[in-house]
Tab-separated table of C-alpha atoms and ligand atoms in Angstrom:
chain	number	residue	atom	x	y	z
A	17	MET	CA	-0.126	-0.207	0.167
A	18	VAL	CA	1.027	3.524	-0.539
A	19	GLN	CA	1.003	4.316	3.176
A	20	LYS	CA	3.964	2.434	4.292
A	21	PRO	CA	6.622	3.704	2.352
A	22	VAL	CA	5.546	7.229	3.564
A	23	ALA	CA	5.789	5.951	7.119
A	24	LYS	CA	9.150	4.929	6.485
A	25	VAL	CA	9.973	8.006	5.058
A	26	VAL	CA	9.108	9.542	8.279
A	27	LYS	CA	12.125	8.359	9.851
A	28	THR	CA	14.701	10.045	7.638
A	29	PRO	CA	16.748	12.912	8.505
A	30	VAL	CA	14.874	14.299	5.615
A	31	ALA	CA	11.133	14.159	6.439
A	32	LYS	CA	12.225	15.662	10.200
A	33	LYS	CA	13.035	18.533	8.416
A	34	LYS	CA	9.738	18.730	6.910
A	35	LYS	CA	7.875	18.290	10.224
A	36	LYS	CA	9.656	21.468	11.549
A	37	PRO	CA	7.061	23.904	10.479
A	38	ALA	CA	4.403	22.047	12.286
A	39	ILE	CA	6.190	22.762	15.311
A	40	LYS	CA	7.028	26.098	14.502
A	41	LYS	CA	3.181	27.037	13.595
A	42	LYS	CA	2.260	25.304	17.120
A	43	LYS	CA	4.520	27.939	18.853
A	44	ASN	CA	3.396	30.825	16.727
A	45	GLY	CA	0.054	29.793	17.361
A	46	PHE	CA	0.685	30.380	21.544
A	47	LYS	CA	2.450	33.307	20.949
A	48	LYS	CA	-0.907	34.309	19.362
A	49	PHE	CA	-3.140	33.040	21.819
A	50	TRP	CA	-1.316	35.542	24.287
A	51	LYS	CA	-1.361	38.346	21.799
A	52	LEU	CA	2.360	38.885	21.783
A	53	GLY	CA	4.487	39.996	18.974
A	54	ILE	CA	2.000	42.560	18.116
A	55	GLU	CA	3.090	45.995	17.680
A	56	GLU	CA	-0.283	47.802	17.797
A	57	TYR	CA	-0.474	46.039	21.053
A	58	ASN	CA	3.258	47.199	22.293
A	59	THR	CA	4.109	43.390	22.495
A	60	GLN	CA	6.294	42.970	19.505
A	61	ASP	CA	9.330	42.241	22.192
A	62	PHE	CA	7.786	39.533	23.688
A	63	ASP	CA	7.700	35.938	22.546
A	64	VAL	CA	7.266	32.385	23.840
A	65	GLY	CA	10.473	30.485	24.394
A	66	PRO	CA	11.446	26.931	23.305
A	67	ASP	CA	10.437	25.845	26.897
A	68	ALA	CA	6.995	27.623	26.944
A	69	GLU	CA	8.105	30.236	29.044
A	70	LEU	CA	8.034	33.986	28.329
A	71	ILE	CA	10.933	35.773	26.428
A	72	VAL	CA	11.139	39.503	26.151
A	73	LYS	CA	13.684	40.936	23.725
A	74	GLU	CA	16.037	44.090	23.807
A	75	GLY	CA	17.301	44.233	20.220
A	76	ASN	CA	19.422	40.925	19.968
A	77	PHE	CA	19.484	40.495	23.745
A	78	GLN	CA	16.707	38.658	25.196
A	79	TYR	CA	15.415	37.943	28.959
A	80	ASN	CA	13.708	34.729	30.020
A	81	ILE	CA	11.339	35.992	32.597
A	82	PHE	CA	10.822	32.445	34.182
A	83	ASP	CA	14.733	32.053	34.879
A	84	ILE	CA	15.096	35.469	36.276
A	85	VAL	CA	11.644	35.009	38.405
A	86	LYS	CA	13.080	31.816	39.637
A	87	LYS	CA	16.665	33.570	41.007
A	88	TYR	CA	15.293	36.718	42.178
A	89	GLY	CA	11.879	35.438	43.459
A	90	THR	CA	8.336	37.419	43.484
A	91	SER	CA	6.443	39.501	43.596
A	92	THR	CA	8.860	41.621	41.299
A	93	GLU	CA	8.430	44.349	38.837
A	94	ILE	CA	10.720	43.942	36.142
A	95	MET	CA	12.069	47.459	33.911
A	96	PHE	CA	12.942	47.770	30.539
A	97	PRO	CA	14.872	51.228	30.061
A	98	THR	CA	15.174	50.396	26.115
A	99	VAL	CA	11.338	50.507	25.809
A	100	ILE	CA	11.111	54.342	27.591
A	101	GLU	CA	13.976	54.895	24.990
A	102	ASN	CA	12.461	53.476	21.901
A	103	ARG	CA	9.003	55.325	22.455
A	104	VAL	CA	10.459	58.584	23.277
A	105	ARG	CA	12.737	58.575	20.126
A	106	ASP	CA	9.580	57.183	18.313
A	107	LEU	CA	7.425	59.828	19.282
A	108	ILE	CA	9.752	62.682	18.886
A	109	GLU	CA	10.912	61.499	15.579
A	110	THR	CA	7.180	61.025	14.393
A	111	PHE	CA	5.881	64.708	15.262
A	112	ASN	CA	9.004	65.957	13.755
A	113	ALA	CA	8.461	64.154	10.449
A	114	TYR	CA	5.012	65.052	10.114
A	115	ILE	CA	5.852	68.635	10.581
A	116	LYS	CA	8.334	68.652	7.638
A	117	VAL	CA	5.964	66.789	5.365
A	118	LEU	CA	3.177	68.992	6.142
A	119	GLY	CA	5.394	72.033	6.048
A	120	TYR	CA	3.805	72.795	9.847
A	121	LYS	CA	5.496	76.071	11.046
A	122	GLY	CA	5.623	75.057	14.723
A	123	LYS	CA	8.000	73.577	16.499
A	124	PHE	CA	7.697	70.217	18.858
A	125	PHE	CA	8.416	69.862	22.436
A	126	TYR	CA	7.726	66.583	24.317
A	127	HIS	CA	7.584	66.869	28.146
A	128	TYR	CA	7.612	63.663	30.318
A	129	ALA	CA	4.991	63.870	32.830
A	130	MET	CA	7.217	62.860	36.117
A	131	LYS	CA	4.239	62.219	38.063
A	132	VAL	CA	3.564	59.144	36.015
A	133	ASN	CA	6.958	57.282	37.163
A	134	GLN	CA	9.024	59.501	39.142
A	135	ASN	CA	11.637	56.293	39.225
A	136	LYS	CA	15.235	57.587	38.108
A	137	GLU	CA	15.312	54.435	35.647
A	138	PHE	CA	11.748	55.895	34.112
A	139	VAL	CA	13.016	59.803	33.846
A	140	LEU	CA	16.702	59.444	32.785
A	141	PRO	CA	16.517	56.972	29.853
A	142	ALA	CA	13.710	59.658	28.575
A	143	VAL	CA	15.736	62.641	28.973
A	144	ALA	CA	18.638	60.880	27.401
A	145	GLU	CA	16.348	60.447	24.287
A	146	GLY	CA	15.511	64.312	24.168
A	147	ALA	CA	12.418	64.394	26.736
A	148	ASN	CA	11.794	67.806	28.488
A	149	LEU	CA	10.034	67.480	31.746
A	150	GLU	CA	6.387	68.144	33.108
A	151	VAL	CA	6.384	68.235	36.804
A	152	SER	CA	3.390	68.550	39.030
A	153	SER	CA	4.565	69.055	42.768
A	154	ALA	CA	7.535	71.159	44.498
A	155	ASN	CA	8.905	67.776	45.209
A	156	GLU	CA	8.869	66.756	41.871
A	157	LEU	CA	11.080	70.077	40.638
A	158	TYR	CA	13.384	69.333	43.857
A	159	LEU	CA	14.624	66.272	41.895
A	160	VAL	CA	14.988	68.163	38.577
A	161	LYS	CA	17.240	70.756	41.198
A	162	ARG	CA	19.244	67.965	42.400
A	163	MET	CA	19.860	66.577	38.384
A	164	ILE	CA	20.864	70.123	37.451
A	165	GLU	CA	23.349	70.355	40.884
A	166	LYS	CA	24.670	67.236	39.339
A	167	ASP	CA	25.556	68.419	36.066
A	168	LYS	CA	23.291	66.140	34.392
A	169	PHE	CA	21.127	68.371	32.183
A	170	ASN	CA	21.906	70.561	29.572
A	171	ALA	CA	20.861	74.003	29.816
A	172	LYS	CA	18.173	73.613	26.954
A	173	ILE	CA	15.986	71.251	28.869
A	174	ARG	CA	12.452	73.049	29.469
A	175	VAL	CA	10.618	72.540	32.770
A	176	ILE	CA	6.690	72.850	32.115
A	177	CYS	CA	5.125	73.174	36.288
A	178	ASN	CA	1.589	71.971	36.921
A	179	GLY	CA	-0.061	71.609	39.844
A	180	PRO	CA	-0.974	74.006	43.116
A	181	LYS	CA	1.723	76.779	43.571
A	182	THR	CA	2.272	76.964	47.122
A	183	GLU	CA	4.987	79.324	48.004
A	184	LYS	CA	7.504	76.714	48.690
A	185	TYR	CA	6.894	75.528	44.803
A	186	ILE	CA	6.936	79.216	43.608
A	187	SER	CA	10.776	79.894	45.269
A	188	LEU	CA	11.847	77.007	43.881
A	189	ILE	CA	10.583	77.859	40.431
A	190	GLU	CA	12.186	81.056	40.911
A	191	GLU	CA	15.449	79.655	42.140
A	192	LEU	CA	15.751	77.147	39.233
A	193	LYS	CA	14.918	79.963	36.556
A	194	SER	CA	17.608	82.205	38.238
A	195	LYS	CA	20.059	79.528	37.624
A	196	GLY	CA	19.556	79.456	33.709
A	197	LEU	CA	16.815	76.559	33.691
A	198	ILE	CA	14.043	77.326	31.221
A	199	VAL	CA	10.788	76.476	33.680
A	200	ILE	CA	7.735	77.600	33.056
A	201	PRO	CA	5.103	77.754	35.240
A	202	ILE	CA	1.204	77.199	34.344
A	203	ILE	CA	-1.172	79.507	35.908
A	204	GLU	CA	-3.953	77.480	37.418
A	205	ASP	CA	-6.219	80.332	39.151
A	206	GLU	CA	-6.628	84.069	40.039
A	207	THR	CA	-4.336	83.482	43.238
A	208	GLU	CA	-1.476	82.365	41.291
A	209	LEU	CA	-2.139	84.670	38.411
A	210	GLU	CA	-1.706	87.378	40.942
A	211	ARG	CA	1.297	85.731	42.626
A	212	LEU	CA	3.287	85.113	38.866
A	213	THR	CA	3.007	88.922	37.981
A	214	LYS	CA	6.393	89.311	39.950
A	215	PHE	CA	7.737	85.952	37.917
A	216	LYS	CA	10.208	87.502	35.488
A	217	GLY	CA	10.115	84.622	32.377
A	218	GLU	CA	7.794	83.307	30.460
A	219	VAL	CA	4.601	81.782	31.965
A	220	GLY	CA	1.589	79.346	30.928
A	221	ILE	CA	-2.125	79.586	31.384
A	222	ARG	CA	-4.291	76.621	32.121
A	223	VAL	CA	-8.065	76.061	30.455
A	224	ASN	CA	-10.396	73.964	31.388
A	225	LEU	CA	-12.316	73.375	28.011
A	226	ASP	CA	-15.891	72.610	28.309
A	227	ILE	CA	-15.694	69.298	26.070
A	228	LYS	CA	-16.279	65.804	27.096
A	229	VAL	CA	-14.499	62.929	25.845
A	230	GLN	CA	-14.763	59.073	26.311
A	231	SER	CA	-12.268	58.618	29.033
A	232	HIS	CA	-11.607	57.802	32.156
A	233	TRP	CA	-12.392	60.689	33.682
A	234	ASP	CA	-15.484	62.211	35.223
A	235	LYS	CA	-15.117	65.781	33.438
A	236	LYS	CA	-18.009	67.377	35.191
A	237	PHE	CA	-16.046	67.763	38.616
A	238	ASN	CA	-12.897	69.200	36.605
A	239	ARG	CA	-11.230	71.868	38.769
A	240	TYR	CA	-8.169	73.009	36.932
A	241	GLY	CA	-7.989	75.657	35.258
A	242	PHE	CA	-9.957	78.870	33.948
A	243	THR	CA	-12.933	78.631	31.608
A	244	GLU	CA	-12.371	79.490	28.346
A	245	GLU	CA	-14.998	82.907	28.662
A	246	GLU	CA	-12.902	83.578	32.117
A	247	LEU	CA	-9.734	83.763	29.763
A	248	LEU	CA	-10.815	85.861	27.280
A	249	ARG	CA	-12.371	88.229	30.058
A	250	ILE	CA	-8.812	88.102	31.478
A	251	GLY	CA	-7.398	89.300	28.124
A	252	LYS	CA	-3.391	90.687	28.710
A	253	ILE	CA	-1.663	88.257	30.883
A	254	LYS	CA	2.271	89.155	31.411
A	255	ASN	CA	4.589	87.110	29.598
A	256	LEU	CA	2.345	84.602	28.177
A	257	SER	CA	3.849	82.455	26.055
A	258	VAL	CA	1.901	78.709	26.723
A	259	LEU	CA	-1.513	77.652	26.353
A	260	HIS	CA	-2.126	74.677	28.369
A	261	TYR	CA	-5.077	72.198	28.882
A	262	HIS	CA	-5.136	68.339	29.966
A	263	ILE	CA	-8.500	66.857	29.158
A	264	SER	CA	-8.017	63.440	30.640
A	265	LYS	CA	-5.943	60.562	30.927
A	266	GLN	CA	-6.085	56.660	28.644
A	267	ILE	CA	-8.479	58.839	26.028
A	268	GLU	CA	-10.516	56.076	23.994
A	269	ASN	CA	-10.242	57.350	20.266
A	270	VAL	CA	-8.429	59.776	18.156
A	271	GLN	CA	-11.479	62.111	18.099
A	272	GLY	CA	-11.056	62.422	22.064
A	273	ILE	CA	-7.972	64.414	21.505
A	274	ILE	CA	-8.761	66.076	18.161
A	275	LYS	CA	-11.870	67.751	19.206
A	276	PRO	CA	-10.596	69.687	22.245
A	277	LEU	CA	-7.504	70.343	19.830
A	278	LYS	CA	-9.663	72.383	17.646
A	279	ARG	CA	-11.404	73.939	20.370
A	280	ALA	CA	-8.034	75.205	21.835
A	281	LEU	CA	-6.561	76.323	18.878
A	282	SER	CA	-9.570	78.562	18.317
A	283	LEU	CA	-9.241	79.834	21.602
A	284	TYR	CA	-5.542	80.506	21.274
A	285	ASN	CA	-5.857	82.195	18.246
A	286	GLN	CA	-8.305	84.813	20.289
A	287	LEU	CA	-6.078	85.038	23.362
A	288	ARG	CA	-2.956	85.784	20.763
A	289	GLU	CA	-5.125	89.505	20.143
A	290	LYS	CA	-3.897	90.658	23.349
A	291	ASN	CA	-1.056	88.264	23.745
A	292	PRO	CA	1.076	88.492	21.257
A	293	GLY	CA	3.934	86.867	22.788
A	294	LEU	CA	2.188	83.329	23.055
A	295	ASP	CA	3.575	80.996	20.549
A	296	THR	CA	2.799	77.215	22.046
A	297	LEU	CA	0.115	75.323	22.730
A	298	ASP	CA	0.570	72.286	25.115
A	299	ILE	CA	-1.743	69.617	24.824
A	300	GLY	CA	-1.063	67.762	28.243
A	301	GLY	CA	-1.011	63.982	28.337
A	302	GLY	CA	-4.136	61.728	27.812
A	303	ALA	CA	-3.012	59.253	24.843
A	304	GLY	CA	-3.682	55.768	25.484
A	305	VAL	CA	-2.199	52.424	26.068
A	306	PRO	CA	-4.090	49.139	24.502
A	307	PHE	CA	-4.065	47.927	27.906
A	308	GLU	CA	-6.748	45.553	27.457
A	309	LYS	CA	-5.310	44.026	24.077
A	310	LYS	CA	-9.017	43.221	22.993
A	311	LYS	CA	-10.771	46.310	20.841
A	312	HIS	CA	-9.000	47.747	18.181
A	313	PHE	CA	-6.667	50.828	19.382
A	314	TYR	CA	-5.363	53.594	17.647
A	315	THR	CA	-1.425	53.866	17.124
A	316	GLY	CA	0.762	56.710	18.393
A	317	LYS	CA	1.489	57.653	14.824
A	318	SER	CA	-1.999	57.827	13.609
A	319	LEU	CA	-2.727	60.061	16.515
A	320	ILE	CA	0.711	62.115	15.724
A	321	ALA	CA	-0.376	62.396	11.901
A	322	GLN	CA	-3.922	63.747	13.031
A	323	ILE	CA	-2.591	66.201	15.162
A	324	VAL	CA	-0.205	67.959	13.151
A	325	LYS	CA	-2.990	67.977	10.412
A	326	THR	CA	-5.234	69.454	12.500
A	327	ALA	CA	-3.378	71.899	13.954
A	328	LYS	CA	-2.302	73.174	10.214
A	329	ARG	CA	-5.363	73.108	8.960
A	330	GLU	CA	-7.029	74.937	11.701
A	331	CYS	CA	-4.434	77.535	11.789
A	332	ASP	CA	-4.576	78.228	8.204
A	333	LYS	CA	-8.373	78.519	8.385
A	334	LEU	CA	-7.969	81.160	11.471
A	335	GLY	CA	-4.953	82.938	9.589
A	336	THR	CA	-3.149	82.533	12.629
A	337	LYS	CA	0.552	81.828	13.444
A	338	HIS	CA	1.229	77.851	13.949
A	339	PRO	CA	1.847	77.467	17.502
A	340	ASN	CA	4.636	75.550	18.747
A	341	LEU	CA	3.536	72.060	19.898
A	342	ILE	CA	3.985	70.559	23.320
A	343	VAL	CA	2.714	66.827	24.637
A	344	GLU	CA	2.920	65.943	28.042
A	345	TRP	CA	2.125	62.083	27.026
A	346	GLY	CA	2.820	59.954	30.243
A	347	SER	CA	1.380	56.396	30.342
A	348	TYR	CA	2.197	56.335	26.700
A	349	VAL	CA	5.463	56.285	26.926
A	350	ALA	CA	5.856	54.563	30.702
A	351	ALA	CA	3.338	52.183	30.888
A	352	PRO	CA	4.780	49.508	28.361
A	353	ALA	CA	7.994	49.292	29.987
A	354	GLN	CA	7.342	47.527	33.035
A	355	ILE	CA	5.493	43.936	34.036
A	356	THR	CA	4.747	43.082	37.230
A	357	ILE	CA	5.293	39.057	37.946
A	358	TYR	CA	3.359	36.967	40.622
A	359	LYS	CA	3.332	33.568	41.863
A	360	ILE	CA	0.316	32.083	41.886
A	361	ILE	CA	0.052	30.153	45.801
A	362	ALA	CA	-3.284	28.789	46.180
A	363	GLU	CA	-6.209	27.671	43.979
A	364	LYS	CA	-9.875	28.719	45.462
A	365	THR	CA	-13.320	27.840	43.969
A	366	VAL	CA	-15.562	31.071	43.214
A	367	GLY	CA	-18.417	30.362	45.742
A	368	ASN	CA	-21.656	29.989	43.393
A	369	LYS	CA	-19.577	29.806	39.930
A	370	GLY	CA	-19.379	26.657	38.934
A	371	ASN	CA	-16.363	26.275	36.840
A	372	MET	CA	-14.596	29.046	38.015
A	373	LYS	CA	-11.721	29.321	40.214
A	374	TRP	CA	-9.622	32.251	42.297
A	375	TYR	CA	-5.973	31.751	41.948
A	376	VAL	CA	-4.083	34.067	44.682
A	377	ILE	CA	-1.238	35.463	43.910
A	378	ASP	CA	1.621	36.494	45.989
A	379	GLY	CA	1.143	40.133	46.206
A	380	SER	CA	-1.811	42.611	46.024
A	381	PHE	CA	-3.562	44.212	43.640
A	382	MET	CA	-4.990	46.831	46.164
A	383	ASN	CA	-1.285	47.369	46.958
A	384	ASP	CA	0.803	46.911	43.612
A	385	LEU	CA	-1.442	47.611	41.225
A	386	ILE	CA	-3.996	50.213	42.647
A	387	ASP	CA	-5.759	51.222	39.606
A	388	THR	CA	-7.213	47.521	39.575
A	389	TRP	CA	-9.407	48.909	42.592
A	390	ALA	CA	-9.197	52.753	41.815
A	391	ILE	CA	-10.237	53.188	38.359
A	392	HIS	CA	-11.359	49.089	37.232
A	393	GLN	CA	-7.823	49.074	35.119
A	394	LYS	CA	-7.980	45.919	32.732
A	395	TRP	CA	-4.863	44.305	32.698
A	396	HIS	CA	-3.077	42.134	30.032
A	397	VAL	CA	-2.326	38.802	31.929
A	398	ILE	CA	-0.065	36.316	30.868
A	399	PRO	CA	1.443	33.057	32.020
A	400	VAL	CA	5.354	33.151	32.582
A	401	ASN	CA	5.853	29.441	32.221
A	402	HIS	CA	3.656	26.478	30.932
A	403	MET	CA	2.687	28.870	27.777
A	404	ASN	CA	1.734	25.805	25.664
A	405	SER	CA	-0.551	24.510	28.137
A	406	ARG	CA	-4.102	23.541	26.315
A	407	LYS	CA	-5.617	22.823	29.424
A	408	LEU	CA	-6.544	26.340	30.696
A	409	GLU	CA	-8.947	27.303	33.574
A	410	LYS	CA	-11.092	30.440	33.807
A	411	VAL	CA	-9.785	32.436	36.724
A	412	TRP	CA	-10.341	35.625	38.834
A	413	LEU	CA	-7.262	36.785	40.611
A	414	ALA	CA	-7.238	37.454	44.047
A	415	GLY	CA	-3.989	39.126	45.915
A	416	ALA	CA	-2.541	37.960	49.385
A	417	SER	CA	-3.926	40.780	51.941
A	418	CYS	CA	-6.670	40.401	53.954
A	419	ASP	CA	-9.063	42.540	52.281
A	420	SER	CA	-12.324	41.444	50.165
A	421	ASP	CA	-11.472	43.904	47.765
A	422	ASP	CA	-8.134	42.593	46.934
A	423	LYS	CA	-9.125	41.295	43.341
A	424	TYR	CA	-8.835	40.922	39.834
A	425	THR	CA	-11.911	39.832	38.252
A	426	ALA	CA	-11.345	41.426	34.395
A	427	GLY	CA	-14.284	43.450	34.881
A	428	GLY	CA	-16.479	40.875	36.109
A	429	THR	CA	-15.494	38.466	33.073
A	430	TYR	CA	-12.899	35.636	33.633
A	431	ILE	CA	-8.894	35.559	32.482
A	432	MET	CA	-7.502	32.065	31.128
A	433	LEU	CA	-4.439	30.611	32.729
A	434	PRO	CA	-2.984	27.072	32.818
A	435	ARG	CA	-4.464	24.717	34.932
A	436	LEU	CA	-3.022	24.401	37.971
A	437	SER	CA	-3.201	20.935	38.586
A	438	GLU	CA	-1.353	20.405	35.255
A	439	THR	CA	1.726	22.664	36.548
A	440	ASP	CA	4.299	22.123	38.961
A	441	GLU	CA	4.365	26.030	39.755
A	442	LEU	CA	2.616	28.790	37.857
A	443	TYR	CA	3.709	32.529	37.555
A	444	ILE	CA	1.818	35.313	35.618
A	445	ALA	CA	3.075	38.706	34.343
A	446	VAL	CA	0.858	41.666	34.364
A	447	MET	CA	1.780	43.639	31.488
A	448	ASP	CA	1.700	47.575	31.290
A	449	THR	CA	2.117	48.402	34.613
A	450	GLY	CA	4.990	51.084	34.304
A	451	ALA	CA	2.497	54.011	34.746
A	452	TYR	CA	0.927	55.409	38.217
A	453	GLN	CA	0.979	52.032	40.006
A	454	ASP	CA	4.453	52.585	41.863
A	455	SER	CA	3.814	56.020	43.283
A	456	LEU	CA	0.186	55.283	44.175
A	457	ALA	CA	1.478	51.952	45.911
A	458	SER	CA	0.702	51.098	49.349
A	459	HIS	CA	1.146	48.852	52.291
A	460	HIS	CA	-2.259	47.136	53.269
A	461	CYS	CA	-1.682	44.358	55.829
A	462	LEU	CA	1.748	45.315	55.666
A	463	LEU	CA	2.666	43.246	52.886
A	464	SER	CA	6.138	43.614	50.944
A	465	SER	CA	6.150	46.028	47.995
A	466	PRO	CA	7.709	44.031	44.849
A	467	ALA	CA	11.281	44.002	44.295
A	468	LYS	CA	12.054	46.080	41.413
A	469	LEU	CA	14.865	44.802	38.762
A	470	ILE	CA	15.830	46.935	35.492
A	471	ALA	CA	16.709	44.699	32.546
A	472	GLN	CA	19.239	46.564	30.074
A	473	ASN	CA	22.036	45.417	28.056
A	474	GLY	CA	21.172	41.683	28.597
A	475	GLU	CA	21.596	42.189	32.263
A	476	ILE	CA	19.677	42.296	35.429
A	477	LYS	CA	20.188	44.832	38.215
A	478	ILE	CA	18.546	45.411	41.063
A	479	ALA	CA	16.581	48.999	41.846
A	480	ARG	CA	14.863	47.841	44.805
A	481	ARG	CA	15.122	44.909	46.933
A	482	ARG	CA	12.184	43.105	47.931
A	483	GLU	CA	11.235	44.756	51.678
A	484	LEU	CA	12.139	42.592	54.795
A	485	PRO	CA	9.490	42.729	57.748
A	486	GLU	CA	11.735	44.991	59.437
A	487	ASP	CA	11.805	47.766	56.513
A	488	VAL	CA	8.050	47.771	56.493
A	489	GLY	CA	7.792	47.837	60.032
A	490	LYS	CA	9.894	51.132	60.032
A	491	LEU	CA	7.444	52.686	57.782
A	492	PHE	CA	5.219	52.427	60.739
A	493	GLY	CA	7.109	53.862	63.633
A	494	TRP	CA	8.679	50.176	64.675
B	5	PLP	C1	-1.129	62.969	34.535
B	5	PLP	C2	-1.181	64.483	33.678
B	5	PLP	C3	-0.193	63.926	32.502
B	5	PLP	C4	0.008	62.645	31.751
B	5	PLP	O1	-0.897	62.118	31.484
B	5	PLP	P1	-1.116	60.965	30.850
B	5	PLP	O2	-2.446	60.541	30.671
B	5	PLP	O3	-0.328	59.493	31.443
B	5	PLP	O4	-0.613	60.669	29.814
B	5	PLP	C5	0.493	65.132	31.309
B	5	PLP	N1	-0.051	66.496	32.084
B	5	PLP	C6	-0.667	66.739	33.292
B	5	PLP	C7	-0.966	68.011	33.574
B	5	PLP	C8	-1.123	66.121	34.170
B	5	PLP	O5	-1.978	66.181	35.042
């Protein structure tokens, strides 16, 4: 029969080679299943290794995440400075490319919003790629002062100062200004307007645009800045060079950024009548990150193209000078630069939910990933090992604190993870944790914060070791 010789052929080396594509296809299948290797999802550097373990690439270096957590333990954050560098570089290059191609006359300035992540390992790579800074408090500005004192910055770096201007904050602004730094306070209310008439440099002013967009933030209660009418009534503002607004974070579609931009350009045009020195529009933060890896999400490139096109078209229509453009995108740059790894330490059945399980992690959502709880953030969660498992379980995740709110239910649905009984041990990675979670972190039930590792140039450095009981006790006066 025909079949027999074919079966024999399979044993020859040539036939073995033929089998290879099948294995490769399977592997790519798992890569696809966990939504890795996809640029729109910011997972282009993630892959499934030959042992079904999570791999993160940095150029031609690569990190086996399972090996790393076996060595350093969990809970652990792993931060990739290269991601910050690449995202800042791409962002600046893309803006400049569209400015050139479209014949836009203003300049572009990127300001890294420090409040998104103030860790040195986040800020310095951004600065190294040409980021300016945006600070939201005197304490953040104090970090800038320390960097200047160490001669870390060239004199051209620009710092935008948002947030309530206490006297301490204003005197630090004045001190840094007198040292030659370009530091631009943004006026947010009447008191600051009055106080900053004494300031000797450029100032900006913040408008609270009367506009709603799809995002995480309830705009009804926005308390920052002046209304459009108030600004037009004030008229002339001493040394005004920047008009600033910040609509929200995690804006869900491009129109949510373009609509306020149009409105602000019209205001910019009107304010220029009495303030000819006004030459810059700062559109704040808000560019989103595809946390969920589900819906189609806009890319940075398409967003930037729309911003420059809109600015040019509207200004030409109004017959006004093209403003310099500032963006203060924080999450966009920082979120994809970090992952948080936990070990699954127990499994429990979910009360009356039939086939659902709780997986308990060796860390805490309430402490380490507080947006899970605060704004119902949805995360992309993947296994770190056993990535080729076909026996999956529908699970909710529970934190190890004593609090019933310490959980992640993916918004009431579930996530899929390998069945625990099929694994010797299971680790998971929560992706895109680089924005906001660090400075909001807490110590409920006195759990230790995750260790923080930096992965760069193929090497792992410990930026913050895991807290010992005595470290945590100290925080509470023991
Ligand atoms: C928080 C904040 C940002 C950063 O916002 P993202 O949405 O993370 O980009 C930028 N500008 C201001 C004024 C902010 O308050």
